[in-house]
Every structure is written in structure tokens, then in C-alpha cells.
JSON list of C-alpha atoms in Angstrom, two decimals:
[
{"chain": "A", "resi": 1, "resn": "MET", "atom": "CA", "xyz": [109.33, 89.70, 131.45]},
{"chain": "A", "resi": 2, "resn": "LYS", "atom": "CA", "xyz": [108.41, 91.95, 128.62]},
{"chain": "A", "resi": 3, "resn": "SER", "atom": "CA", "xyz": [109.80, 91.56, 125.08]},
{"chain": "A", "resi": 4, "resn": "LEU", "atom": "CA", "xyz": [110.14, 93.95, 122.18]},
{"chain": "A", "resi": 5, "resn": "GLN", "atom": "CA", "xyz": [106.93, 92.39, 120.80]},
{"chain": "A", "resi": 6, "resn": "ASP", "atom": "CA", "xyz": [105.01, 93.97, 123.71]},
{"chain": "A", "resi": 7, "resn": "TYR", "atom": "CA", "xyz": [105.74, 97.46, 122.44]},
{"chain": "A", "resi": 8, "resn": "THR", "atom": "CA", "xyz": [104.87, 99.58, 119.50]},
{"chain": "A", "resi": 9, "resn": "VAL", "atom": "CA", "xyz": [107.84, 100.03, 117.28]},
{"chain": "A", "resi": 10, "resn": "VAL", "atom": "CA", "xyz": [108.08, 102.99, 114.74]},
{"chain": "A", "resi": 11, "resn": "ILE", "atom": "CA", "xyz": [110.47, 102.74, 111.83]},
{"chain": "A", "resi": 12, "resn": "ARG", "atom": "CA", "xyz": [110.74, 105.83, 109.75]},
{"chain": "A", "resi": 13, "resn": "PRO", "atom": "CA", "xyz": [113.02, 107.16, 107.04]},
{"chain": "A", "resi": 14, "resn": "ASP", "atom": "CA", "xyz": [115.61, 109.78, 108.28]},
{"chain": "A", "resi": 15, "resn": "ASP", "atom": "CA", "xyz": [116.75, 112.90, 106.42]},
{"chain": "A", "resi": 16, "resn": "ASN", "atom": "CA", "xyz": [120.11, 111.30, 105.46]},
{"chain": "A", "resi": 17, "resn": "GLY", "atom": "CA", "xyz": [118.77, 108.27, 103.57]},
{"chain": "A", "resi": 18, "resn": "THR", "atom": "CA", "xyz": [118.91, 105.95, 106.54]},
{"chain": "A", "resi": 19, "resn": "PHE", "atom": "CA", "xyz": [116.14, 104.59, 108.81]},
{"chain": "A", "resi": 20, "resn": "VAL", "atom": "CA", "xyz": [115.36, 105.15, 112.39]},
{"chain": "A", "resi": 21, "resn": "ALA", "atom": "CA", "xyz": [113.62, 102.60, 114.64]},
{"chain": "A", "resi": 22, "resn": "TYR", "atom": "CA", "xyz": [112.45, 103.49, 118.19]},
{"chain": "A", "resi": 23, "resn": "VAL", "atom": "CA", "xyz": [110.12, 102.44, 120.91]},
{"chain": "A", "resi": 24, "resn": "PRO", "atom": "CA", "xyz": [108.05, 105.48, 121.98]},
{"chain": "A", "resi": 25, "resn": "ALA", "atom": "CA", "xyz": [107.46, 104.04, 125.39]},
{"chain": "A", "resi": 26, "resn": "ILE", "atom": "CA", "xyz": [111.15, 103.87, 126.23]},
{"chain": "A", "resi": 27, "resn": "SER", "atom": "CA", "xyz": [112.80, 107.16, 125.47]},
{"chain": "A", "resi": 28, "resn": "SER", "atom": "CA", "xyz": [116.39, 105.69, 125.10]},
{"chain": "A", "resi": 29, "resn": "CYS", "atom": "CA", "xyz": [115.39, 102.74, 122.96]},
{"chain": "A", "resi": 30, "resn": "HIS", "atom": "CA", "xyz": [116.29, 103.87, 119.38]},
{"chain": "A", "resi": 31, "resn": "ALA", "atom": "CA", "xyz": [118.52, 102.66, 116.60]},
{"chain": "A", "resi": 32, "resn": "TRP", "atom": "CA", "xyz": [119.29, 103.28, 112.99]},
{"chain": "A", "resi": 33, "resn": "GLY", "atom": "CA", "xyz": [120.15, 101.31, 109.78]},
{"chain": "A", "resi": 34, "resn": "ARG", "atom": "CA", "xyz": [120.62, 101.57, 106.21]},
{"chain": "A", "resi": 35, "resn": "THR", "atom": "CA", "xyz": [117.32, 99.64, 105.61]},
{"chain": "A", "resi": 36, "resn": "PRO", "atom": "CA", "xyz": [114.18, 99.30, 107.73]},
{"chain": "A", "resi": 37, "resn": "ASP", "atom": "CA", "xyz": [115.23, 95.68, 108.53]},
{"chain": "A", "resi": 38, "resn": "GLU", "atom": "CA", "xyz": [118.74, 96.71, 109.62]},
{"chain": "A", "resi": 39, "resn": "ALA", "atom": "CA", "xyz": [117.29, 99.39, 111.86]},
{"chain": "A", "resi": 40, "resn": "ARG", "atom": "CA", "xyz": [114.82, 96.85, 113.48]},
{"chain": "A", "resi": 41, "resn": "THR", "atom": "CA", "xyz": [117.64, 94.40, 114.02]},
{"chain": "A", "resi": 42, "resn": "GLU", "atom": "CA", "xyz": [119.74, 97.06, 115.72]},
{"chain": "A", "resi": 43, "resn": "LEU", "atom": "CA", "xyz": [116.73, 98.04, 117.87]},
{"chain": "A", "resi": 44, "resn": "ILE", "atom": "CA", "xyz": [116.49, 94.46, 119.09]},
{"chain": "A", "resi": 45, "resn": "TYR", "atom": "CA", "xyz": [120.08, 94.70, 120.45]},
{"chain": "A", "resi": 46, "resn": "VAL", "atom": "CA", "xyz": [119.38, 98.10, 122.04]},
{"chain": "A", "resi": 47, "resn": "PHE", "atom": "CA", "xyz": [116.13, 96.75, 123.62]},
{"chain": "A", "resi": 48, "resn": "GLU", "atom": "CA", "xyz": [118.03, 93.71, 125.09]},
{"chain": "A", "resi": 49, "resn": "MET", "atom": "CA", "xyz": [120.69, 96.03, 126.69]},
{"chain": "A", "resi": 50, "resn": "ILE", "atom": "CA", "xyz": [118.03, 98.23, 128.12]},
{"chain": "A", "resi": 51, "resn": "GLN", "atom": "CA", "xyz": [116.06, 95.24, 129.47]},
{"chain": "A", "resi": 52, "resn": "GLU", "atom": "CA", "xyz": [119.31, 94.05, 131.26]},
{"chain": "A", "resi": 53, "resn": "GLU", "atom": "CA", "xyz": [119.94, 97.50, 132.62]},
{"chain": "A", "resi": 54, "resn": "TYR", "atom": "CA", "xyz": [116.50, 97.78, 134.07]},
{"chain": "A", "resi": 55, "resn": "ALA", "atom": "CA", "xyz": [116.68, 94.19, 135.59]},
{"chain": "A", "resi": 56, "resn": "GLU", "atom": "CA", "xyz": [120.15, 95.07, 137.21]},
{"chain": "A", "resi": 57, "resn": "GLU", "atom": "CA", "xyz": [118.60, 98.15, 138.62]},
{"chain": "A", "resi": 58, "resn": "GLY", "atom": "CA", "xyz": [115.49, 96.23, 139.90]},
{"chain": "A", "resi": 59, "resn": "ARG", "atom": "CA", "xyz": [113.13, 98.41, 137.67]},
{"chain": "A", "resi": 60, "resn": "SER", "atom": "CA", "xyz": [110.23, 97.33, 135.50]},
{"chain": "A", "resi": 61, "resn": "LEU", "atom": "CA", "xyz": [110.14, 98.39, 131.95]},
{"chain": "A", "resi": 62, "resn": "PRO", "atom": "CA", "xyz": [107.37, 100.95, 131.24]},
{"chain": "A", "resi": 63, "resn": "GLU", "atom": "CA", "xyz": [103.98, 100.13, 129.72]},
{"chain": "A", "resi": 64, "resn": "ASN", "atom": "CA", "xyz": [103.51, 100.48, 126.05]},
{"chain": "A", "resi": 65, "resn": "VAL", "atom": "CA", "xyz": [101.93, 103.69, 124.74]},
{"chain": "A", "resi": 66, "resn": "ASP", "atom": "CA", "xyz": [99.22, 104.16, 122.18]},
{"chain": "A", "resi": 67, "resn": "LEU", "atom": "CA", "xyz": [100.20, 106.22, 119.22]},
{"chain": "A", "resi": 68, "resn": "VAL", "atom": "CA", "xyz": [97.91, 108.65, 117.31]},
{"chain": "A", "resi": 69, "resn": "ILE", "atom": "CA", "xyz": [98.77, 109.16, 113.74]},
{"chain": "A", "resi": 70, "resn": "ALA", "atom": "CA", "xyz": [97.33, 112.32, 112.22]},
{"chain": "A", "resi": 71, "resn": "ASN", "atom": "CA", "xyz": [97.96, 114.64, 109.32]},
{"chain": "A", "resi": 72, "resn": "ALA", "atom": "CA", "xyz": [98.31, 118.26, 110.07]},
{"chain": "A", "resi": 73, "resn": "SER", "atom": "CA", "xyz": [95.42, 120.27, 108.76]}
]
């Protein structure tokens, strides 16, 4: 069974002074918090709920995706 450590996690500041954490490979796996650590902790809970949902439905979690970080030129 896959765990959150098997996925790329992105944590970024949001416009309202909070932080957003998400897993690009799983479209519904995102959370927010007042700090990066709080956002990541909330993401762990969301991931566990999604993992249970997939298991109940007999589905496998998707594979991780590679991210490319680039500056616009």
C-alpha cells in the first residue's frame, strides 16, 4: 500500500497568508494551514481519507508524477 512518502508534495504560500499543501498526482488531495507544517499535517489526514476511499472502492492510488519547475521567460 502506498503512503504519502511515495508522492511528491508541494507546499506553497497562498494569497491570503496561509499555506496550501497538495499532491499533484491525486487531484483531490489538498489541504491548507496557517504554517507550512500545519498544511502538511492536514494533508496527511486528507491523504489517509483518500486512501481509505480508494481501498473501499477497490481502486489503486495513482502513480506519482514528476514535476518540472521552471521560471517563465
